[in-house]
Every structure is written in structure tokens, then in C-alpha cells.
Amino acid sequence: MSDPHQSSRPDFTKDPHAPGAGGEQQPGWTPGWRPGWQPEQEAAQQHGQPWPPPQGTGRPPQWQQKPPVSVQDERTWSVLAHVGTLLLWIGLPVVAPLVLFLVFKDRSRFVREHTAEALNMSISFVLYEIVLGVVAALLALPTLGLSFALLGLPALVATVLAVIAAVAANSGRAYRYPLVLRLVR
């Protein structure tokens, strides 16, 4: 006699597309895969997009597009790019602006402009420090080592300018650092 509490529910632990249709695991078999399966096509169909995607649109299908950035998030990420340049005090001035530039360059023009500006400032001030270090080393003997006191000057200037730029970004305005090489656009 059959148990009334057991229904004929399907067993989801076994893959009906597996070789032998018994669901047994076989070496080299990936669960969920089936011959001719195209995950891109399946994702496009789930989102109501045509497959294959129409050629010549210039834009990826909607399910591949990155979400837009809100105005407040634009300002926040821009401020963080400028504040991230203060990592120059521990020797990593380029890291934060570079990461934010790579993440947001295609999602927001405002964030792209601010992160590019912060990245340009970081690169420029690293170059200024290197040149100033060479000059200070050459002048160390005649000045009895007092020339090395100048090495902190670019970092102080960069700190002040980064704070000014962060305030401008938070208020939604553009900011251009003075004396900066425009290497990243």
C-alpha cells in the first residue's frame, strides 16, 4: 500500500538532462549544462531581449548594461576619489582614484571627470616628489641636509588641494587642480 503523504513530486536533486537521464553524476559533467545550451541566449530571453542581439545598435543588451549612478552617489564617489589621493601620506596616492576611475568611467560623466582629475593630480605629485627628491639629494651637501625639508611640501599642497576638490565635488561643481599634468582624460 502506498503512503498517502508521499506525492509524486519531482526530484530536483537530479538533473534530467544528464547523460543517461538518471541524474547520476559522471566525470566531467556540469550540472545544469545541456547540449546546445547558451547562457547568454537564456538570459536575453528571460529579460525579453531578442536573440541574437541586433547588430549595429552600439549598445549592449539591457541585461548587460550597468545601472546608472544617482546624483548623490556621483558626488560621494567623486569625493572619495579626491580624499583617496591622501593615501600619498602612506605611499599609495594613485590607488583609490585609479580604481574608482576604472569602475565608474562609463557610468557617470561627473564621476569620470573628478576621478580623472584626482588621478592626474596623484600622478603629477608623484612625479614632482621624484624630481624634488633628486634636487634635494644634489643640494644636501651644500645645504647640510636642510634641502630634504622641502620633500614634504608637495604632500602638504596636495592635501590642501584635495580637500578643496572634495568640497567642490560634494557641492556638485567641477574642479581643476592647478599645476597638474593632464595625462588621463
mmCIF file of C-alpha atoms in Angstrom:
data_model
loop_
_atom_site.group_PDB
_atom_site.id
_atom_site.type_symbol
_atom_site.label_atom_id
_atom_site.label_comp_id
_atom_site.label_asym_id
_atom_site.label_seq_id
_atom_site.Cartn_x
_atom_site.Cartn_y
_atom_site.Cartn_z
ATOM 1 C CA MET A 1 0.000 0.000 0.000
ATOM 2 C CA SER A 2 1.388 3.414 -0.896
ATOM 3 C CA ASP A 3 1.930 6.166 1.654
ATOM 4 C CA PRO A 4 -0.653 8.999 1.155
ATOM 5 C CA HIS A 5 1.882 11.585 2.435
ATOM 6 C CA GLN A 6 4.307 10.843 -0.369
ATOM 7 C CA SER A 7 3.321 12.613 -3.525
ATOM 8 C CA SER A 8 4.765 12.190 -6.952
ATOM 9 C CA ARG A 9 6.839 15.398 -6.690
ATOM 10 C CA PRO A 10 9.844 15.631 -8.994
ATOM 11 C CA ASP A 11 13.275 15.057 -7.527
ATOM 12 C CA PHE A 12 15.163 18.322 -8.098
ATOM 13 C CA THR A 13 18.454 16.857 -6.884
ATOM 14 C CA LYS A 14 18.877 15.025 -10.172
ATOM 15 C CA ASP A 15 19.493 16.744 -13.480
ATOM 16 C CA PRO A 16 17.076 15.383 -16.118
ATOM 17 C CA HIS A 17 19.494 16.496 -18.846
ATOM 18 C CA ALA A 18 22.393 14.445 -17.519
ATOM 19 C CA PRO A 19 23.703 11.576 -19.636
ATOM 20 C CA GLY A 20 21.516 8.558 -19.101
ATOM 21 C CA ALA A 21 18.730 10.828 -17.725
ATOM 22 C CA GLY A 22 19.135 9.073 -14.440
ATOM 23 C CA GLY A 23 20.746 12.099 -12.889
ATOM 24 C CA GLU A 24 23.824 10.210 -11.792
ATOM 25 C CA GLN A 25 26.992 12.296 -11.628
ATOM 26 C CA GLN A 26 29.525 11.464 -14.274
ATOM 27 C CA PRO A 27 33.111 12.708 -14.549
ATOM 28 C CA GLY A 28 33.331 15.977 -16.461
ATOM 29 C CA TRP A 29 29.591 16.621 -16.263
ATOM 30 C CA THR A 30 28.489 20.103 -15.196
ATOM 31 C CA PRO A 31 25.023 20.161 -13.579
ATOM 32 C CA GLY A 32 22.630 22.400 -15.499
ATOM 33 C CA TRP A 33 24.506 22.059 -18.777
ATOM 34 C CA ARG A 34 22.801 20.509 -21.733
ATOM 35 C CA PRO A 35 23.840 20.180 -25.373
ATOM 36 C CA GLY A 36 23.376 23.436 -27.270
ATOM 37 C CA TRP A 37 22.800 25.451 -24.081
ATOM 38 C CA GLN A 38 23.713 29.133 -24.419
ATOM 39 C CA PRO A 39 23.530 31.063 -21.136
ATOM 40 C CA GLU A 40 23.580 34.417 -22.957
ATOM 41 C CA GLN A 41 20.571 33.419 -25.042
ATOM 42 C CA GLU A 42 18.700 32.206 -21.965
ATOM 43 C CA ALA A 43 19.438 35.432 -20.052
ATOM 44 C CA ALA A 44 18.339 37.574 -23.010
ATOM 45 C CA GLN A 45 15.074 35.656 -23.316
ATOM 46 C CA GLN A 46 14.381 35.979 -19.577
ATOM 47 C CA HIS A 47 14.702 39.765 -19.901
ATOM 48 C CA GLY A 48 12.587 39.981 -23.040
ATOM 49 C CA GLN A 49 15.534 40.821 -25.288
ATOM 50 C CA PRO A 50 15.896 39.460 -28.827
ATOM 51 C CA TRP A 51 18.496 36.773 -29.501
ATOM 52 C CA PRO A 52 20.879 37.136 -31.180
ATOM 53 C CA PRO A 53 21.138 40.819 -30.277
ATOM 54 C CA PRO A 54 20.521 43.175 -33.200
ATOM 55 C CA GLN A 55 23.743 44.306 -34.828
ATOM 56 C CA GLY A 56 24.718 47.942 -35.110
ATOM 57 C CA THR A 57 22.867 49.306 -32.081
ATOM 58 C CA GLY A 58 26.137 50.399 -30.472
ATOM 59 C CA ARG A 59 24.852 49.419 -27.028
ATOM 60 C CA PRO A 60 24.975 46.102 -25.230
ATOM 61 C CA PRO A 61 21.682 44.375 -24.473
ATOM 62 C CA GLN A 62 19.801 45.744 -21.476
ATOM 63 C CA TRP A 63 20.704 42.786 -19.250
ATOM 64 C CA GLN A 64 24.415 43.596 -19.784
ATOM 65 C CA GLN A 65 24.177 47.343 -19.134
ATOM 66 C CA LYS A 66 25.425 48.763 -15.854
ATOM 67 C CA PRO A 67 22.862 50.608 -13.738
ATOM 68 C CA PRO A 68 23.019 54.417 -13.729
ATOM 69 C CA VAL A 69 24.562 56.242 -10.784
ATOM 70 C CA SER A 70 22.320 58.541 -8.732
ATOM 71 C CA VAL A 71 23.295 62.183 -8.237
ATOM 72 C CA GLN A 72 24.122 61.639 -4.571
ATOM 73 C CA ASP A 73 26.212 58.570 -5.382
ATOM 74 C CA GLU A 74 28.037 60.550 -8.080
ATOM 75 C CA ARG A 75 29.001 63.143 -5.519
ATOM 76 C CA THR A 76 30.002 60.534 -2.944
ATOM 77 C CA TRP A 77 32.274 58.627 -5.321
ATOM 78 C CA SER A 78 33.820 61.864 -6.573
ATOM 79 C CA VAL A 79 34.578 62.983 -3.013
ATOM 80 C CA LEU A 80 36.121 59.582 -2.262
ATOM 81 C CA ALA A 81 38.365 59.876 -5.329
ATOM 82 C CA HIS A 82 39.755 63.185 -4.091
ATOM 83 C CA VAL A 83 40.050 62.035 -0.491
ATOM 84 C CA GLY A 84 41.683 58.814 -1.727
ATOM 85 C CA THR A 85 44.588 60.879 -3.042
ATOM 86 C CA LEU A 86 45.507 61.496 0.598
ATOM 87 C CA LEU A 87 46.882 57.966 0.602
ATOM 88 C CA LEU A 88 50.010 59.723 -0.615
ATOM 89 C CA TRP A 89 50.976 60.005 3.046
ATOM 90 C CA ILE A 90 51.468 56.222 3.103
ATOM 91 C CA GLY A 91 52.848 55.980 -0.435
ATOM 92 C CA LEU A 92 49.720 54.908 -2.378
ATOM 93 C CA PRO A 93 48.303 58.104 -3.927
ATOM 94 C CA VAL A 94 47.174 56.560 -7.231
ATOM 95 C CA VAL A 95 45.260 53.518 -5.948
ATOM 96 C CA ALA A 96 41.856 54.964 -4.958
ATOM 97 C CA PRO A 97 41.444 57.362 -7.912
ATOM 98 C CA LEU A 98 42.543 54.653 -10.356
ATOM 99 C CA VAL A 99 40.119 52.031 -9.029
ATOM 100 C CA LEU A 100 37.213 54.496 -8.983
ATOM 101 C CA PHE A 101 38.106 55.737 -12.475
ATOM 102 C CA LEU A 102 38.101 52.199 -13.881
ATOM 103 C CA VAL A 103 34.809 51.304 -12.181
ATOM 104 C CA PHE A 104 32.819 54.460 -12.956
ATOM 105 C CA LYS A 105 34.344 55.854 -16.175
ATOM 106 C CA ASP A 106 31.498 54.502 -18.331
ATOM 107 C CA ARG A 107 28.674 55.014 -15.853
ATOM 108 C CA SER A 108 28.852 58.711 -14.977
ATOM 109 C CA ARG A 109 30.453 61.671 -16.698
ATOM 110 C CA PHE A 110 30.615 63.643 -13.422
ATOM 111 C CA VAL A 111 32.452 60.840 -11.596
ATOM 112 C CA ARG A 112 34.717 60.263 -14.598
ATOM 113 C CA GLU A 113 35.790 63.918 -14.665
ATOM 114 C CA HIS A 114 36.504 64.035 -10.920
ATOM 115 C CA THR A 115 38.289 60.672 -10.777
ATOM 116 C CA ALA A 116 40.394 61.562 -13.844
ATOM 117 C CA GLU A 117 41.306 64.877 -12.220
ATOM 118 C CA ALA A 118 42.228 63.186 -8.937
ATOM 119 C CA LEU A 119 44.255 60.566 -10.808
ATOM 120 C CA ASN A 120 46.083 63.277 -12.761
ATOM 121 C CA MET A 121 46.850 65.104 -9.520
ATOM 122 C CA SER A 122 48.197 61.943 -7.902
ATOM 123 C CA ILE A 123 50.423 61.078 -10.850
ATOM 124 C CA SER A 124 51.679 64.663 -11.127
ATOM 125 C CA PHE A 125 52.538 64.954 -7.461
ATOM 126 C CA VAL A 126 54.379 61.620 -7.506
ATOM 127 C CA LEU A 127 56.469 62.961 -10.394
ATOM 128 C CA TYR A 128 57.027 66.243 -8.512
ATOM 129 C CA GLU A 129 58.208 64.293 -5.451
ATOM 130 C CA ILE A 130 60.680 62.308 -7.531
ATOM 131 C CA VAL A 131 62.136 65.438 -9.148
ATOM 132 C CA LEU A 132 62.248 67.252 -5.810
ATOM 133 C CA GLY A 133 63.956 64.238 -4.230
ATOM 134 C CA VAL A 134 66.702 64.318 -6.858
ATOM 135 C CA VAL A 135 67.163 68.083 -6.400
ATOM 136 C CA ALA A 136 67.202 67.715 -2.605
ATOM 137 C CA ALA A 137 69.815 64.960 -2.861
ATOM 138 C CA LEU A 138 72.005 67.164 -5.071
ATOM 139 C CA LEU A 139 71.648 70.080 -2.666
ATOM 140 C CA ALA A 140 72.033 68.002 0.501
ATOM 141 C CA LEU A 141 75.754 68.545 0.889
ATOM 142 C CA PRO A 142 75.845 72.315 0.266
ATOM 143 C CA THR A 143 72.775 72.923 2.484
ATOM 144 C CA LEU A 144 73.871 70.459 5.188
ATOM 145 C CA GLY A 145 70.765 68.341 4.611
ATOM 146 C CA LEU A 146 68.231 71.163 5.006
ATOM 147 C CA SER A 147 67.064 70.654 1.430
ATOM 148 C CA PHE A 148 65.300 67.441 2.495
ATOM 149 C CA ALA A 149 62.801 69.577 4.429
ATOM 150 C CA LEU A 150 61.345 70.512 1.027
ATOM 151 C CA LEU A 151 60.225 66.936 0.375
ATOM 152 C CA GLY A 152 57.083 67.402 2.468
ATOM 153 C CA LEU A 153 55.978 70.488 0.550
ATOM 154 C CA PRO A 154 54.206 68.744 -2.374
ATOM 155 C CA ALA A 155 52.339 66.453 0.044
ATOM 156 C CA LEU A 156 51.083 69.449 2.039
ATOM 157 C CA VAL A 157 49.992 71.249 -1.125
ATOM 158 C CA ALA A 158 48.285 68.094 -2.420
ATOM 159 C CA THR A 159 46.420 67.671 0.873
ATOM 160 C CA VAL A 160 45.045 71.218 0.777
ATOM 161 C CA LEU A 161 44.067 70.935 -2.885
ATOM 162 C CA ALA A 162 42.410 67.518 -2.343
ATOM 163 C CA VAL A 163 40.242 68.934 0.447
ATOM 164 C CA ILE A 164 39.214 71.882 -1.763
ATOM 165 C CA ALA A 165 38.415 69.477 -4.636
ATOM 166 C CA ALA A 166 36.408 67.180 -2.349
ATOM 167 C CA VAL A 167 34.292 70.116 -1.156
ATOM 168 C CA ALA A 168 33.697 71.168 -4.778
ATOM 169 C CA ALA A 169 32.719 67.602 -5.744
ATOM 170 C CA ASN A 170 30.331 67.332 -2.814
ATOM 171 C CA SER A 171 28.579 70.520 -3.893
ATOM 172 C CA GLY A 172 28.266 69.231 -7.487
ATOM 173 C CA ARG A 173 30.837 71.554 -9.086
ATOM 174 C CA ALA A 174 33.759 70.715 -11.321
ATOM 175 C CA TYR A 175 37.272 71.326 -10.021
ATOM 176 C CA ARG A 176 40.607 71.571 -11.838
ATOM 177 C CA TYR A 177 43.824 71.180 -9.884
ATOM 178 C CA PRO A 178 46.473 73.804 -10.672
ATOM 179 C CA LEU A 179 49.946 72.749 -11.892
ATOM 180 C CA VAL A 180 48.772 69.260 -12.857
ATOM 181 C CA LEU A 181 49.744 67.259 -15.927
ATOM 182 C CA ARG A 182 46.571 66.162 -17.769
ATOM 183 C CA LEU A 183 47.582 62.600 -18.599
ATOM 184 C CA VAL A 184 44.206 60.864 -18.061
ATOM 185 C CA ARG A 185 41.192 62.291 -19.855
#
